[in-house]
Amino acid sequence: PSINMNFTVDDLRRDGFEAVFVAAGAQRSQLIGIPGELEDITGFYYGLRFLRDVRVSKPVAVGRRVAVIGGGNVALDSARTALRLGAKEVNIYYRRSREEMPVTEVEYDEAIVEGIQINFLVSPTRIVSDNWRVTGLQCTRMRLGALDASGRRRPIPIVGSEFFAEADTVIAAVGQAPDLSFLPPDSALERTRLETLAVDSNTLATNVPGIFAGGDFATGPGMVIDAIAAGRRAAIATDKYLKGDTSPVQMYDLKGEEVGEV
């Protein structure tokens, strides 16, 4: 059964569960935040939903020319999937350079071999549509400036470099975030500025006693191995909580060395 469809976290507590671990992942696509970003126009998709719909065999129509916004794994997966669905031309538009692109060399090379065209230092500024149907992207060329908070060089628009890229389908894949919509609007669970649940780095406990959270739902998108480690940490922390043990969680690797916190 699904949370908030058949029961809620509060229902679980009322039913006698003394502890709940929330590990719902980062299943929501980040918004781009540009004009024309309307999910109900024909030919516009968010990357995660696009891939999910294809995976469960929902009908997904892509046009002859597909534009993908982003530079991560979801962007590359979406581009390659669109090509396999019959698109004749697939362009990825990424606002930074190859050096800043968060994908492995293998993934990048496979996309190029398959026929994906990657346009670096280009930032879409508007999704253009006509009569509620995508017609393309308004874009601006970028140059890289000083390092930003992410440790990568900040993309800066080049004045006068604007251009229009024709497309029948636009797929937005600029990041992932947890979907907190199943939590009641008045939930007491504390959230971070990144719209994840705030947890203790050692125990993964939230600000509500008995409720723990981990994996991408607490940290944002990360590696699978980190999510697995969070599940193990939460299991230990929950067991200690139920026993009334307030000592810190200690985890060790196969060499017997202590593993750091989240």
XYZ file of C-alpha atoms in Angstrom:
262
model
C 0.000 0.000 0.000
C 1.025 3.605 -0.547
C 1.644 6.215 2.126
C -1.126 8.852 2.246
C -3.316 6.740 -0.055
C -4.177 3.952 2.363
C -2.496 5.266 5.508
C -0.164 8.021 6.666
C 2.912 8.158 8.865
C 0.630 9.341 11.686
C -1.627 6.335 11.056
C 1.364 4.044 11.493
C 2.128 5.642 14.840
C -1.487 5.284 15.970
C -1.441 1.631 14.880
C 1.319 0.972 17.378
C 4.500 1.325 15.325
C 6.990 2.984 17.650
C 9.471 3.830 14.906
C 9.169 4.667 11.205
C 12.020 4.911 8.673
C 11.272 7.029 5.584
C 13.442 6.232 2.551
C 11.356 7.361 -0.419
C 14.280 8.501 -2.573
C 14.543 11.566 -4.814
C 11.797 10.858 -7.328
C 10.795 14.395 -8.305
C 12.425 16.350 -11.115
C 13.768 19.783 -10.279
C 12.101 22.702 -12.010
C 14.247 24.693 -14.431
C 12.570 27.977 -13.586
C 12.355 29.485 -17.070
C 9.386 30.964 -18.974
C 7.275 28.454 -20.883
C 7.952 25.618 -18.440
C 4.432 24.160 -18.459
C 4.062 20.419 -17.949
C 0.709 20.296 -19.739
C 1.968 21.512 -23.132
C 2.346 18.802 -25.762
C 5.941 17.718 -26.220
C 7.310 18.745 -22.813
C 8.485 16.176 -20.261
C 10.490 16.053 -17.060
C 13.280 13.499 -17.329
C 12.362 11.240 -14.431
C 8.723 10.962 -15.455
C 9.704 10.430 -19.087
C 11.977 7.520 -18.151
C 9.434 6.122 -15.696
C 6.653 6.191 -18.285
C 8.854 4.423 -20.823
C 9.851 1.828 -18.225
C 6.223 0.907 -17.444
C 5.281 0.907 -21.148
C 3.088 3.988 -21.066
C 2.643 5.552 -24.510
C 5.307 8.255 -24.903
C 5.438 10.257 -28.119
C 8.658 11.962 -29.155
C 8.998 14.117 -32.234
C 11.646 14.088 -34.909
C 13.837 16.609 -33.058
C 14.333 16.256 -29.305
C 16.064 18.761 -27.013
C 17.246 17.662 -23.569
C 18.131 20.268 -20.939
C 20.753 19.147 -18.413
C 24.070 17.340 -18.195
C 23.737 14.487 -15.713
C 22.820 10.814 -15.862
C 19.094 11.459 -16.262
C 19.773 13.823 -19.165
C 21.920 11.256 -20.980
C 19.472 8.427 -20.247
C 16.575 10.545 -21.511
C 18.441 11.494 -24.681
C 19.414 7.929 -25.527
C 15.907 6.681 -24.751
C 14.370 9.317 -27.033
C 16.665 8.195 -29.839
C 15.580 4.592 -29.363
C 11.935 5.677 -29.438
C 12.411 6.970 -32.962
C 13.728 10.533 -32.719
C 15.947 11.435 -35.672
C 17.939 14.173 -33.948
C 18.626 14.507 -30.215
C 20.497 17.485 -28.763
C 21.579 17.922 -25.154
C 22.031 21.523 -23.996
C 24.331 21.909 -20.991
C 25.315 25.273 -19.545
C 28.796 24.216 -18.458
C 31.682 22.390 -20.175
C 32.537 18.694 -20.452
C 34.866 19.057 -17.469
C 31.956 20.014 -15.201
C 29.546 17.437 -16.621
C 28.697 14.968 -13.803
C 28.827 11.759 -15.864
C 31.501 9.121 -16.371
C 33.657 8.904 -19.482
C 31.988 5.608 -20.398
C 28.477 7.087 -20.246
C 29.562 10.113 -22.241
C 31.326 8.074 -24.925
C 28.386 5.680 -25.300
C 26.000 8.600 -25.823
C 28.245 10.099 -28.510
C 28.614 6.749 -30.295
C 24.850 6.298 -30.244
C 24.403 9.625 -32.000
C 23.570 12.120 -29.253
C 24.730 15.678 -29.963
C 25.925 17.524 -26.855
C 26.006 21.313 -26.922
C 28.212 22.726 -24.162
C 28.061 26.227 -22.697
C 24.464 26.717 -23.790
C 21.661 27.667 -21.402
C 18.002 27.488 -22.487
C 16.162 30.618 -21.358
C 12.647 29.873 -22.608
C 10.621 26.896 -23.753
C 8.809 28.086 -26.861
C 5.414 26.684 -27.827
C 2.663 27.475 -30.291
C -0.960 26.531 -29.643
C 0.154 24.455 -26.620
C 2.688 22.452 -28.613
C 6.476 22.682 -28.181
C 8.317 24.309 -31.075
C 11.786 24.763 -29.583
C 14.084 26.508 -27.121
C 15.351 30.052 -26.854
C 18.986 29.741 -25.754
C 21.979 31.832 -24.736
C 25.633 30.873 -25.070
C 27.672 30.954 -21.870
C 31.240 31.421 -20.690
C 32.693 30.119 -17.436
C 33.604 32.490 -14.632
C 34.813 31.990 -11.056
C 34.028 28.942 -8.921
C 30.585 28.865 -7.320
C 29.336 27.102 -4.164
C 29.315 23.733 -5.957
C 33.045 23.996 -6.676
C 32.419 24.357 -10.396
C 32.961 27.446 -12.524
C 29.882 29.634 -12.719
C 28.302 29.941 -16.196
C 27.872 33.564 -17.312
C 25.633 34.589 -20.248
C 27.361 36.068 -23.299
C 25.502 39.204 -24.343
C 24.172 39.053 -27.890
C 24.641 35.284 -28.261
C 20.965 34.344 -28.141
C 19.659 31.812 -30.661
C 16.622 29.601 -31.290
C 16.872 25.796 -31.382
C 13.993 24.019 -33.090
C 12.533 20.999 -31.291
C 9.342 18.959 -31.315
C 10.026 17.560 -27.850
C 11.787 19.109 -24.845
C 12.912 17.006 -21.876
C 14.016 18.833 -18.717
C 16.583 16.911 -16.668
C 18.419 19.392 -14.461
C 18.291 17.540 -11.154
C 16.281 15.479 -8.704
C 14.650 16.130 -5.350
C 12.559 14.185 -2.839
C 8.806 14.239 -3.354
C 7.421 15.389 0.006
C 3.843 15.655 -1.243
C 2.740 12.616 0.766
C 3.516 14.482 3.998
C 0.580 16.462 5.419
C 0.891 20.246 4.882
C 0.917 20.723 8.661
C 3.547 18.031 9.249
C 5.887 18.825 12.130
C 8.811 17.192 10.332
C 11.566 19.751 9.805
C 12.782 20.308 6.255
C 16.030 21.705 4.894
C 16.369 24.544 2.406
C 16.907 21.844 -0.253
C 13.457 20.390 0.526
C 14.803 17.219 2.114
C 14.012 16.028 5.623
C 16.406 17.347 8.264
C 18.043 14.466 10.147
C 20.746 13.889 12.720
C 23.913 12.880 10.851
C 24.672 10.055 13.283
C 21.272 8.503 13.965
C 19.246 9.753 10.962
C 16.563 10.772 13.459
C 14.239 13.610 12.470
C 12.997 16.266 14.876
C 9.942 14.071 15.579
C 10.802 11.270 18.051
C 10.542 7.830 16.486
C 10.712 8.979 12.862
C 13.940 8.431 10.929
C 14.835 9.215 7.318
C 17.743 8.367 5.061
C 19.118 7.941 1.585
C 18.289 10.463 -1.122
C 15.181 11.483 0.820
C 17.423 13.081 3.445
C 20.577 13.978 1.518
C 19.323 14.653 -1.986
C 20.549 12.613 -4.990
C 23.565 10.467 -4.196
C 25.172 7.086 -4.797
C 23.332 3.786 -4.320
C 25.986 2.588 -1.881
C 25.349 5.642 0.314
C 21.631 4.841 0.413
C 22.414 1.247 1.389
C 24.696 2.490 4.162
C 21.945 4.836 5.369
C 19.546 1.904 5.632
C 22.045 -0.018 7.712
C 22.720 2.998 9.935
C 18.988 3.591 10.395
C 18.428 -0.054 11.372
C 21.047 0.226 14.110
C 19.718 3.616 15.246
C 16.114 2.386 15.343
C 17.080 -0.660 17.376
C 18.926 1.549 19.870
C 15.967 3.960 20.014
C 13.505 1.164 20.813
C 15.829 -0.091 23.557
C 16.216 3.382 25.052
C 19.933 3.415 24.224
C 21.051 7.012 23.567
C 24.688 6.225 22.751
C 25.977 7.181 19.266
C 25.676 4.785 16.344
C 29.001 3.186 15.434
C 29.524 1.460 12.083
C 32.619 -0.419 10.939
C 33.923 -1.615 7.576
C 35.345 -5.066 6.845
C 38.733 -3.942 8.149
C 37.213 -3.041 11.491
C 37.656 0.673 10.894
C 34.873 3.036 11.937
C 32.782 4.478 9.113
C 32.026 8.203 9.165
C 28.604 9.786 9.536
C 26.259 10.963 6.793
